[in-house]
Structure formats: C-alpha cells, structure tokens
Amino acid sequence: MKANLLLIDDSEAQSTQICNALERLGYRVTRASSGVEGLRLARTTSPDLVLLDVVMADIDGFAVCRWLKMNAETRDIPVIMLTVRTAVADRVEGLNIGADDYLAKPFEDQELEARIFAALRVKATHAELRDRNQQLESMLHHVEALASTDALTGLFNRRRFADVLRREFAVTKRYKNTLSCLLLDLDHFKQINDRFGHDAGDQVLKEVARRITGSLREVDLAARYGGEEFVVLLPHTGKTDANIVAERLLKNVRKQEFNFGGEVLTVTASIGCAGNSDVASSNPDDLVKAADIALYEAKKAGRNRVVMYKAGADDQRAIGSSNSLPAPALPFPASIPPPAGPFSVNMPGGVRLPPLGKPVGKDPADGE
C-alpha cells in the first residue's frame, strides 16, 4: 500500500500537476493551499511524508519546515522541499532547518518517486531502530529488575538494598537527616520447613513480605536479606518512630494465620532496630550491623519482640522495647496444647487455642 502524502503549495496549477503525478504513482495525496493550512493538516492527518513548496504567500516553506521539526507530533515526518530556487544557499538553509531532501522544479516523475521512496525508506529504518531500542531498553529494565529483585517474595534483594543504603546514608550524612534500619528474622522458621515442607515455608515468606510492604510508606524500602531475614530502611525516620513501625510490623506478622495439613499456625518474628544516630562512622554497613546487634539481643531475650540498639554500652548493647513472651521451638504434637510460643493451633473437636506469643499487656501497635 502506497504512503499518505501531504502536498503544501499555494500555486493551484503546480499543486494540481504534482498531485496528478503522485496519484498516477499510486500515492494518496492531501493538498494544502497555504502554509497555515499545511501546518493544521500535518497535525490532524499524520501524513507519511510532506512535500513542501518554499515560496508561499502567507509563510514560506522554511518557516513551515522549522515548525514541523520543532513540534513533537510532526518532527519525525520526512519533509522534501520543492522550489524553483537552485542556489546552494537555499538548499543548505532547507537542510539545516531539518528538511530531509531538496528537489528543484521542474522535475521528472521518476525523480520525484525516487526521492519519496528514499525518504520513506529512511523513515522506516529510523522507526525500526527506535522500536529495537525500546525493546532493548525494556529488556534491560527487565534484566535490572531480575538482578535487583528476590524471585520468591518480589522484594528487593540484598544487593539492591546495599545500593540504596549507600545512597540514603550519604544523603542523610550530607543533609543531617534521620535514617533507621530494621532487621527482621522469623522465629524458628527452619522448623516450619522441616515439619511442613519448603512449599509451606515459601508461602510464609511471601505472606510476610506482603505484610511488611503493606506496613510501610512509599519512600521506605524493604528487602529480603537472607533466608528468613528481612531488612527495612526508613528514610527521614528517627529511632522512636522506627520502633513504632517495627511494633506494627511485628503485630501484622503475628496476626496472619497459615493452614498446613489442617493445622492453623501463626508465626512470630524478632526485630532489631537502629538509627543513624547510633553510627559514628561514615560506613553505611555499620547501621545494619547495629540493627543486627539489636536483633541478636531480641533473640537472646526470647524472640518475638522488638529491640532497639543502644550505643555506647559494652556488656548490654541493646535494650528491649516490648515485653513479648518467648517463642519456643517446633515441632510440637497437634493433639496437645503447645507451650507458649509463636504458633496457635486448631485443636481436634473444634477447640481452638488462642494465638500464642502475644505480648504481655497492651500491644503498643493496638492504639487506644
């Protein structure tokens, strides 16, 4: 199928002659009798190519071409200038403002067809290159996403977290902002895998990841840091507010139930919390190390709790912020009540034990 052409020429006689020649060659032609009309038709008809006379009464072809090439809607349309002017300066001016070719009147039909074919071929090549570049960019984004995303949970992976941590830590140092880090580890997760299988463990990890992201702001970043370990970066957040976020995370993790083989389980987590005020060095990894120390203290204190890092202490380097019950290990028989721990179980006969591992007293995340 031949291309759609726009012919802009204010000479009725010359326009008719050129239009007839183009139609004989099989092209579909839209005619404009002035520069202003040509600009309007170029926007509304989206031609494949513009044939543009240089000398016109209202605005000359150079001005029309300049406008076409400056406008985002029309800049990619090839323009062939048509004129009786043969001076080199005129040709150079037309090409300098973006014309794709310059054809002096009078011309033979074969020459006109050859120029049009060449211009359309160049346009098609450019379009193909543009499409390929877009495909390559899309593939690159996909590869980058694969390289920075954890396949199971959809969260960022440890490598991506390290990149963001370095950037945010530098910004925090420069502008003296606050930055906090949470390190979350699921309690006794290995025993879930051992007892119910890795598919069950994967289900737990995916749901915990979803609950973590659902508890955060858009500016926060969550990543899978290890097997059952997650890390959260909270920009513009001091330790007090970070502790509130951590308690909310812990609450959201605890209230999710999982049904494996007829047993309804809940899981708990230990969370270490640290802020940039705890780090005297310029090494961003020290912020994660501080959160890791607090996480260790949370586990040592019985798990199922949030612990804040305490800088400057030699023997007790972190202090607890919640008084949750300890989280004992699995497995335990489903037919007898388990000890206080991170799981609740639906017992036979419709008797249901309450979720275990709840904090003693009021949960700070429950509000009033």
Tab-separated table of C-alpha atoms in Angstrom:
chain	number	residue	atom	x	y	z
A	1	MET	CA	0.000	0.000	0.000
A	2	LYS	CA	1.352	3.385	-1.011
A	3	ALA	CA	2.008	6.109	1.532
A	4	ASN	CA	-0.150	9.075	2.524
A	5	LEU	CA	1.433	12.335	1.364
A	6	LEU	CA	0.720	15.945	2.265
A	7	LEU	CA	1.397	18.465	-0.509
A	8	ILE	CA	1.720	22.087	0.664
A	9	ASP	CA	1.788	24.504	-2.293
A	10	ASP	CA	-0.129	27.760	-2.773
A	11	SER	CA	0.075	27.548	-6.569
A	12	GLU	CA	-3.104	25.879	-7.806
A	13	ALA	CA	-1.627	24.948	-11.160
A	14	GLN	CA	1.601	23.491	-9.825
A	15	SER	CA	-0.191	21.738	-6.969
A	16	THR	CA	-2.622	20.075	-9.385
A	17	GLN	CA	0.192	18.968	-11.670
A	18	ILE	CA	2.215	17.438	-8.820
A	19	CYS	CA	-0.873	15.862	-7.255
A	20	ASN	CA	-1.828	14.184	-10.537
A	21	ALA	CA	1.698	12.820	-10.928
A	22	LEU	CA	1.681	11.428	-7.396
A	23	GLU	CA	-1.720	9.807	-7.823
A	24	ARG	CA	-0.534	8.166	-11.038
A	25	LEU	CA	2.285	6.682	-8.992
A	26	GLY	CA	-0.283	5.263	-6.562
A	27	TYR	CA	0.129	7.688	-3.640
A	28	ARG	CA	-2.781	9.113	-1.647
A	29	VAL	CA	-2.427	12.893	-1.552
A	30	THR	CA	-3.888	15.540	0.765
A	31	ARG	CA	-3.491	19.089	-0.546
A	32	ALA	CA	-2.947	22.318	1.408
A	33	SER	CA	-3.062	25.673	-0.383
A	34	SER	CA	-1.165	27.655	2.270
A	35	GLY	CA	1.457	27.231	4.933
A	36	VAL	CA	-1.073	27.691	7.746
A	37	GLU	CA	-3.413	25.071	6.285
A	38	GLY	CA	-0.456	22.758	5.786
A	39	LEU	CA	0.522	23.005	9.453
A	40	ARG	CA	-3.024	22.180	10.510
A	41	LEU	CA	-3.277	19.192	8.170
A	42	ALA	CA	0.127	17.915	9.266
A	43	ARG	CA	-1.187	17.715	12.841
A	44	THR	CA	-4.593	16.258	12.017
A	45	THR	CA	-3.834	13.786	9.206
A	46	SER	CA	-0.404	12.472	10.311
A	47	PRO	CA	0.988	12.039	6.785
A	48	ASP	CA	3.862	9.693	5.996
A	49	LEU	CA	5.707	12.470	4.140
A	50	VAL	CA	5.345	16.195	3.409
A	51	LEU	CA	6.100	17.804	0.035
A	52	LEU	CA	6.619	21.487	0.802
A	53	ASP	CA	6.925	24.417	-1.573
A	54	VAL	CA	9.435	27.026	-0.429
A	55	VAL	CA	7.834	30.184	-1.840
A	56	MET	CA	4.330	30.822	-0.466
A	57	ALA	CA	2.374	33.977	0.242
A	58	ASP	CA	1.488	33.580	3.918
A	59	ILE	CA	4.515	31.868	5.438
A	60	ASP	CA	7.380	30.436	3.444
A	61	GLY	CA	8.347	26.788	3.357
A	62	PHE	CA	11.386	27.318	5.559
A	63	ALA	CA	9.176	28.570	8.419
A	64	VAL	CA	6.710	25.714	7.912
A	65	CYS	CA	9.535	23.147	7.946
A	66	ARG	CA	11.063	24.704	11.042
A	67	TRP	CA	7.734	24.468	12.880
A	68	LEU	CA	7.158	20.875	11.775
A	69	LYS	CA	10.560	19.821	13.097
A	70	MET	CA	10.092	21.655	16.393
A	71	ASN	CA	6.709	20.060	17.127
A	72	ALA	CA	6.738	16.671	18.861
A	73	GLU	CA	3.734	15.435	16.856
A	74	THR	CA	5.301	16.123	13.458
A	75	ARG	CA	9.083	16.153	13.919
A	76	ASP	CA	9.515	12.605	12.594
A	77	ILE	CA	7.623	13.229	9.336
A	78	PRO	CA	10.072	13.463	6.392
A	79	VAL	CA	9.963	16.778	4.509
A	80	ILE	CA	11.008	17.255	0.876
A	81	MET	CA	11.353	20.906	-0.127
A	82	LEU	CA	10.124	21.830	-3.639
A	83	THR	CA	11.311	25.090	-5.222
A	84	VAL	CA	12.436	26.835	-8.358
A	85	ARG	CA	15.335	28.249	-6.374
A	86	THR	CA	18.539	26.480	-7.284
A	87	ALA	CA	21.067	28.474	-5.253
A	88	VAL	CA	23.264	26.410	-2.955
A	89	ALA	CA	22.461	28.742	-0.045
A	90	ASP	CA	18.746	27.937	-0.365
A	91	ARG	CA	19.429	24.200	-0.371
A	92	VAL	CA	21.715	24.497	2.654
A	93	GLU	CA	19.147	26.562	4.567
A	94	GLY	CA	16.432	23.994	3.957
A	95	LEU	CA	18.610	21.098	5.050
A	96	ASN	CA	19.869	22.993	8.104
A	97	ILE	CA	16.358	23.531	9.451
A	98	GLY	CA	15.553	19.834	9.180
A	99	ALA	CA	14.368	19.121	5.632
A	100	ASP	CA	15.184	15.589	4.516
A	101	ASP	CA	15.643	16.413	0.824
A	102	TYR	CA	15.523	19.292	-1.635
A	103	LEU	CA	14.043	18.950	-5.140
A	104	ALA	CA	14.305	21.709	-7.730
A	105	LYS	CA	11.403	22.445	-10.085
A	106	PRO	CA	10.757	21.310	-12.739
A	107	PHE	CA	11.397	17.649	-12.052
A	108	GLU	CA	10.571	14.340	-13.661
A	109	ASP	CA	8.026	11.981	-12.142
A	110	GLN	CA	10.662	9.262	-11.824
A	111	GLU	CA	12.970	11.544	-9.857
A	112	LEU	CA	10.127	12.606	-7.570
A	113	GLU	CA	9.180	8.971	-6.958
A	114	ALA	CA	12.802	8.050	-6.216
A	115	ARG	CA	13.197	10.904	-3.713
A	116	ILE	CA	9.938	9.981	-1.977
A	117	PHE	CA	10.895	6.296	-1.835
A	118	ALA	CA	14.316	7.120	-0.382
A	119	ALA	CA	12.860	9.424	2.284
A	120	LEU	CA	10.245	6.857	3.303
A	121	ARG	CA	12.891	4.140	3.465
A	122	VAL	CA	14.999	6.267	5.822
A	123	LYS	CA	11.914	6.944	7.942
A	124	ALA	CA	11.132	3.218	8.128
A	125	THR	CA	14.727	2.479	9.136
A	126	HIS	CA	14.585	5.095	11.885
A	127	ALA	CA	11.278	3.670	13.132
A	128	GLU	CA	12.731	0.169	13.179
A	129	LEU	CA	15.791	1.354	15.081
A	130	ARG	CA	13.580	3.218	17.540
A	131	ASP	CA	11.472	0.094	18.114
A	132	ARG	CA	14.570	-2.027	18.616
A	133	ASN	CA	15.993	0.497	21.059
A	134	GLN	CA	12.738	0.432	23.006
A	135	GLN	CA	12.835	-3.357	23.059
A	136	LEU	CA	16.430	-3.303	24.247
A	137	GLU	CA	15.567	-0.764	26.949
A	138	SER	CA	12.645	-2.920	28.031
A	139	MET	CA	14.897	-5.976	28.152
A	140	LEU	CA	17.496	-4.005	30.094
A	141	HIS	CA	14.894	-2.887	32.641
A	142	HIS	CA	13.734	-6.485	32.944
A	143	VAL	CA	17.278	-7.744	33.476
A	144	GLU	CA	17.927	-4.990	36.019
A	145	ALA	CA	14.729	-5.954	37.824
A	146	LEU	CA	15.796	-9.597	37.886
A	147	ALA	CA	19.210	-8.600	39.188
A	148	SER	CA	17.743	-6.486	41.986
A	149	THR	CA	14.610	-8.418	42.953
A	150	ASP	CA	14.124	-11.512	45.065
A	151	ALA	CA	12.310	-14.032	42.869
A	152	LEU	CA	10.231	-15.553	45.669
A	153	THR	CA	8.944	-12.506	47.537
A	154	GLY	CA	9.166	-9.766	44.913
A	155	LEU	CA	11.089	-7.576	47.356
A	156	PHE	CA	14.450	-6.047	46.551
A	157	ASN	CA	17.352	-8.392	47.135
A	158	ARG	CA	20.372	-7.803	49.355
A	159	ARG	CA	22.456	-6.360	46.522
A	160	ARG	CA	19.835	-3.759	45.661
A	161	PHE	CA	19.375	-2.919	49.326
A	162	ALA	CA	23.113	-2.276	49.667
A	163	ASP	CA	22.994	0.179	46.753
A	164	VAL	CA	20.046	2.079	48.215
A	165	LEU	CA	21.587	2.033	51.686
A	166	ARG	CA	24.777	3.667	50.419
A	167	ARG	CA	22.819	6.385	48.655
A	168	GLU	CA	20.421	7.093	51.518
A	169	PHE	CA	23.208	7.022	54.090
A	170	ALA	CA	25.210	9.581	52.099
A	171	VAL	CA	22.152	11.833	51.737
A	172	THR	CA	21.451	11.509	55.447
A	173	LYS	CA	25.005	12.478	56.359
A	174	ARG	CA	25.036	15.413	53.969
A	175	TYR	CA	21.711	16.948	54.981
A	176	LYS	CA	21.763	15.744	58.604
A	177	ASN	CA	18.518	13.795	58.206
A	178	THR	CA	17.403	10.777	60.188
A	179	LEU	CA	17.583	7.224	58.874
A	180	SER	CA	16.609	3.992	60.594
A	181	CYS	CA	17.079	0.323	59.809
A	182	LEU	CA	15.032	-2.687	60.908
A	183	LEU	CA	16.327	-6.238	60.695
A	184	LEU	CA	13.551	-8.834	60.983
A	185	ASP	CA	14.092	-12.574	61.425
A	186	LEU	CA	11.273	-15.136	61.537
A	187	ASP	CA	11.391	-17.201	64.711
A	188	HIS	CA	12.064	-20.945	64.321
A	189	PHE	CA	11.457	-20.774	60.576
A	190	LYS	CA	13.615	-23.832	59.868
A	191	GLN	CA	11.227	-25.970	61.866
A	192	ILE	CA	8.347	-24.872	59.625
A	193	ASN	CA	10.305	-26.137	56.631
A	194	ASP	CA	11.226	-29.357	58.424
A	195	ARG	CA	7.708	-30.103	59.602
A	196	PHE	CA	5.527	-28.868	56.734
A	197	GLY	CA	7.904	-28.707	53.782
A	198	HIS	CA	9.594	-25.964	51.802
A	199	ASP	CA	6.418	-25.047	49.903
A	200	ALA	CA	4.848	-24.118	53.227
A	201	GLY	CA	7.952	-22.136	54.136
A	202	ASP	CA	7.802	-20.287	50.824
A	203	GLN	CA	4.162	-19.426	51.458
A	204	VAL	CA	5.085	-17.962	54.835
A	205	LEU	CA	7.916	-15.909	53.349
A	206	LYS	CA	5.714	-14.482	50.598
A	207	GLU	CA	2.949	-13.535	53.007
A	208	VAL	CA	5.367	-11.963	55.475
A	209	ALA	CA	6.903	-9.946	52.631
A	210	ARG	CA	3.433	-8.754	51.636
A	211	ARG	CA	2.631	-7.718	55.187
A	212	ILE	CA	5.925	-5.882	55.521
A	213	THR	CA	5.349	-3.820	52.382
A	214	GLY	CA	1.766	-3.160	53.445
A	215	SER	CA	3.034	-1.617	56.675
A	216	LEU	CA	5.454	0.836	55.047
A	217	ARG	CA	5.376	4.163	53.242
A	218	GLU	CA	6.242	4.549	49.575
A	219	VAL	CA	9.602	6.097	50.480
A	220	ASP	CA	10.581	3.149	52.671
A	221	LEU	CA	12.445	0.161	51.293
A	222	ALA	CA	12.022	-3.485	52.208
A	223	ALA	CA	14.343	-6.245	51.042
A	224	ARG	CA	14.891	-9.913	51.624
A	225	TYR	CA	18.231	-10.015	53.387
A	226	GLY	CA	18.699	-13.753	53.763
A	227	GLY	CA	16.727	-16.983	54.014
A	228	GLU	CA	14.101	-15.908	56.561
A	229	GLU	CA	15.598	-12.494	57.263
A	230	PHE	CA	14.212	-9.188	56.008
A	231	VAL	CA	15.615	-5.681	56.211
A	232	VAL	CA	13.745	-2.377	56.132
A	233	LEU	CA	15.202	1.071	55.515
A	234	LEU	CA	13.232	4.049	56.832
A	235	PRO	CA	14.410	7.425	55.465
A	236	HIS	CA	13.604	10.567	57.477
A	237	THR	CA	12.686	8.388	60.449
A	238	GLY	CA	14.219	8.552	63.912
A	239	LYS	CA	14.527	5.576	66.245
A	240	THR	CA	11.367	6.387	68.200
A	241	ASP	CA	9.214	6.387	65.088
A	242	ALA	CA	11.126	3.411	63.713
A	243	ASN	CA	10.253	1.490	66.853
A	244	ILE	CA	6.570	2.230	66.234
A	245	VAL	CA	6.927	0.915	62.692
A	246	ALA	CA	8.693	-2.196	63.976
A	247	GLU	CA	5.950	-2.908	66.509
A	248	ARG	CA	3.369	-2.518	63.746
A	249	LEU	CA	5.314	-4.935	61.557
A	250	LEU	CA	5.516	-7.463	64.365
A	251	LYS	CA	1.803	-7.181	65.027
A	252	ASN	CA	0.932	-7.654	61.355
A	253	VAL	CA	3.190	-10.688	61.064
A	254	ARG	CA	1.747	-12.309	64.187
A	255	LYS	CA	-1.892	-11.978	63.193
A	256	GLN	CA	-1.556	-13.842	59.874
A	257	GLU	CA	-2.731	-17.453	60.046
A	258	PHE	CA	-1.453	-20.317	57.884
A	259	ASN	CA	-3.195	-23.643	57.400
A	260	PHE	CA	-0.817	-26.531	56.775
A	261	GLY	CA	-2.203	-30.070	56.864
A	262	GLY	CA	-5.206	-28.994	58.914
A	263	GLU	CA	-3.121	-27.130	61.479
A	264	VAL	CA	-3.575	-23.374	61.707
A	265	LEU	CA	-0.322	-21.679	62.597
A	266	THR	CA	0.783	-18.164	63.335
A	267	VAL	CA	4.393	-17.056	63.166
A	268	THR	CA	6.366	-14.522	65.134
A	269	ALA	CA	9.483	-12.522	64.417
A	270	SER	CA	12.396	-10.903	66.182
A	271	ILE	CA	13.249	-7.364	65.083
A	272	GLY	CA	16.353	-5.291	65.700
A	273	CYS	CA	16.060	-1.530	65.295
A	274	ALA	CA	18.881	1.005	64.841
A	275	GLY	CA	19.169	4.609	63.708
A	276	ASN	CA	21.889	6.640	62.083
A	277	SER	CA	22.421	8.368	65.429
A	278	ASP	CA	23.875	5.040	66.595
A	279	VAL	CA	26.574	5.133	63.912
A	280	ALA	CA	29.570	7.407	64.331
A	281	SER	CA	31.375	6.217	61.215
A	282	SER	CA	30.708	7.058	57.582
A	283	ASN	CA	30.279	3.384	56.725
A	284	PRO	CA	26.614	2.604	55.934
A	285	ASP	CA	27.150	-1.073	56.759
A	286	ASP	CA	27.573	-0.078	60.392
A	287	LEU	CA	23.890	0.889	60.500
A	288	VAL	CA	22.918	-2.655	59.524
A	289	LYS	CA	25.452	-4.054	61.998
A	290	ALA	CA	23.822	-2.040	64.779
A	291	ALA	CA	20.399	-3.404	63.806
A	292	ASP	CA	21.900	-6.902	63.717
A	293	ILE	CA	23.253	-6.489	67.247
A	294	ALA	CA	19.780	-5.438	68.395
A	295	LEU	CA	18.294	-8.434	66.568
A	296	TYR	CA	20.718	-10.722	68.397
A	297	GLU	CA	19.569	-9.245	71.698
A	298	ALA	CA	15.932	-9.826	70.706
A	299	LYS	CA	16.662	-13.494	70.067
A	300	LYS	CA	18.666	-13.816	73.264
A	301	ALA	CA	15.798	-12.304	75.249
A	302	GLY	CA	13.377	-14.955	73.969
A	303	ARG	CA	12.440	-13.809	70.442
A	304	ASN	CA	9.007	-12.471	69.400
A	305	ARG	CA	9.894	-8.880	70.250
A	306	VAL	CA	11.397	-5.598	69.034
A	307	VAL	CA	14.721	-4.481	70.473
A	308	MET	CA	16.357	-1.114	69.948
A	309	TYR	CA	20.103	-0.754	69.627
A	310	LYS	CA	21.765	1.066	72.495
A	311	ALA	CA	25.014	2.731	71.520
A	312	GLY	CA	27.948	3.003	73.886
A	313	ALA	CA	27.257	0.083	76.219
A	314	ASP	CA	29.873	-2.636	76.469
A	315	ASP	CA	28.012	-5.546	78.009
A	316	GLN	CA	24.348	-4.743	77.251
A	317	ARG	CA	24.411	-3.041	73.839
A	318	ALA	CA	20.670	-3.078	73.183
A	319	ILE	CA	17.506	-2.572	75.163
A	320	GLY	CA	14.138	-4.210	74.562
A	321	SER	CA	11.093	-2.150	73.633
A	322	SER	CA	8.457	-4.866	74.011
A	323	ASN	CA	7.789	-7.480	76.661
A	324	SER	CA	6.515	-10.299	74.424
A	325	LEU	CA	6.513	-13.894	75.581
A	326	PRO	CA	9.388	-16.109	74.457
A	327	ALA	CA	8.972	-18.111	71.259
A	328	PRO	CA	9.778	-21.802	71.880
A	329	ALA	CA	10.773	-24.180	69.153
A	330	LEU	CA	8.745	-26.505	66.967
A	331	PRO	CA	7.738	-29.188	66.305
A	332	PHE	CA	5.070	-29.991	68.854
A	333	PRO	CA	2.176	-32.522	68.615
A	334	ALA	CA	-1.007	-31.033	67.201
A	335	SER	CA	-3.099	-33.131	69.588
A	336	ILE	CA	-1.881	-31.421	72.744
A	337	PRO	CA	-1.626	-27.750	73.622
A	338	PRO	CA	1.801	-26.396	72.672
A	339	PRO	CA	3.793	-24.332	75.123
A	340	ALA	CA	3.665	-20.550	74.901
A	341	GLY	CA	5.333	-19.720	71.602
A	342	PRO	CA	4.989	-18.328	68.126
A	343	PHE	CA	2.169	-20.618	66.946
A	344	SER	CA	-1.532	-21.169	67.520
A	345	VAL	CA	-3.168	-24.464	66.604
A	346	ASN	CA	-6.736	-25.508	65.808
A	347	MET	CA	-7.257	-28.483	68.092
A	348	PRO	CA	-9.418	-31.541	67.263
A	349	GLY	CA	-13.059	-31.337	68.238
A	350	GLY	CA	-13.372	-27.656	67.416
A	351	VAL	CA	-11.355	-26.477	70.410
A	352	ARG	CA	-9.144	-23.586	69.326
A	353	LEU	CA	-6.226	-22.324	71.327
A	354	PRO	CA	-5.659	-18.570	71.258
A	355	PRO	CA	-2.605	-17.304	69.318
A	356	LEU	CA	0.497	-17.742	71.396
A	357	GLY	CA	3.414	-15.411	71.743
A	358	LYS	CA	1.234	-12.331	72.266
A	359	PRO	CA	2.828	-9.528	74.296
A	360	VAL	CA	2.055	-9.308	77.970
A	361	GLY	CA	-0.226	-6.358	78.475
A	362	LYS	CA	-1.259	-3.917	75.782
A	363	ASP	CA	0.366	-4.057	72.353
A	364	PRO	CA	1.713	-0.565	71.538
A	365	ALA	CA	0.569	-1.041	67.942
A	366	ASP	CA	-3.092	-1.518	69.003
A	367	GLY	CA	-3.590	2.154	69.814
A	368	GLU	CA	-6.394	3.253	72.089
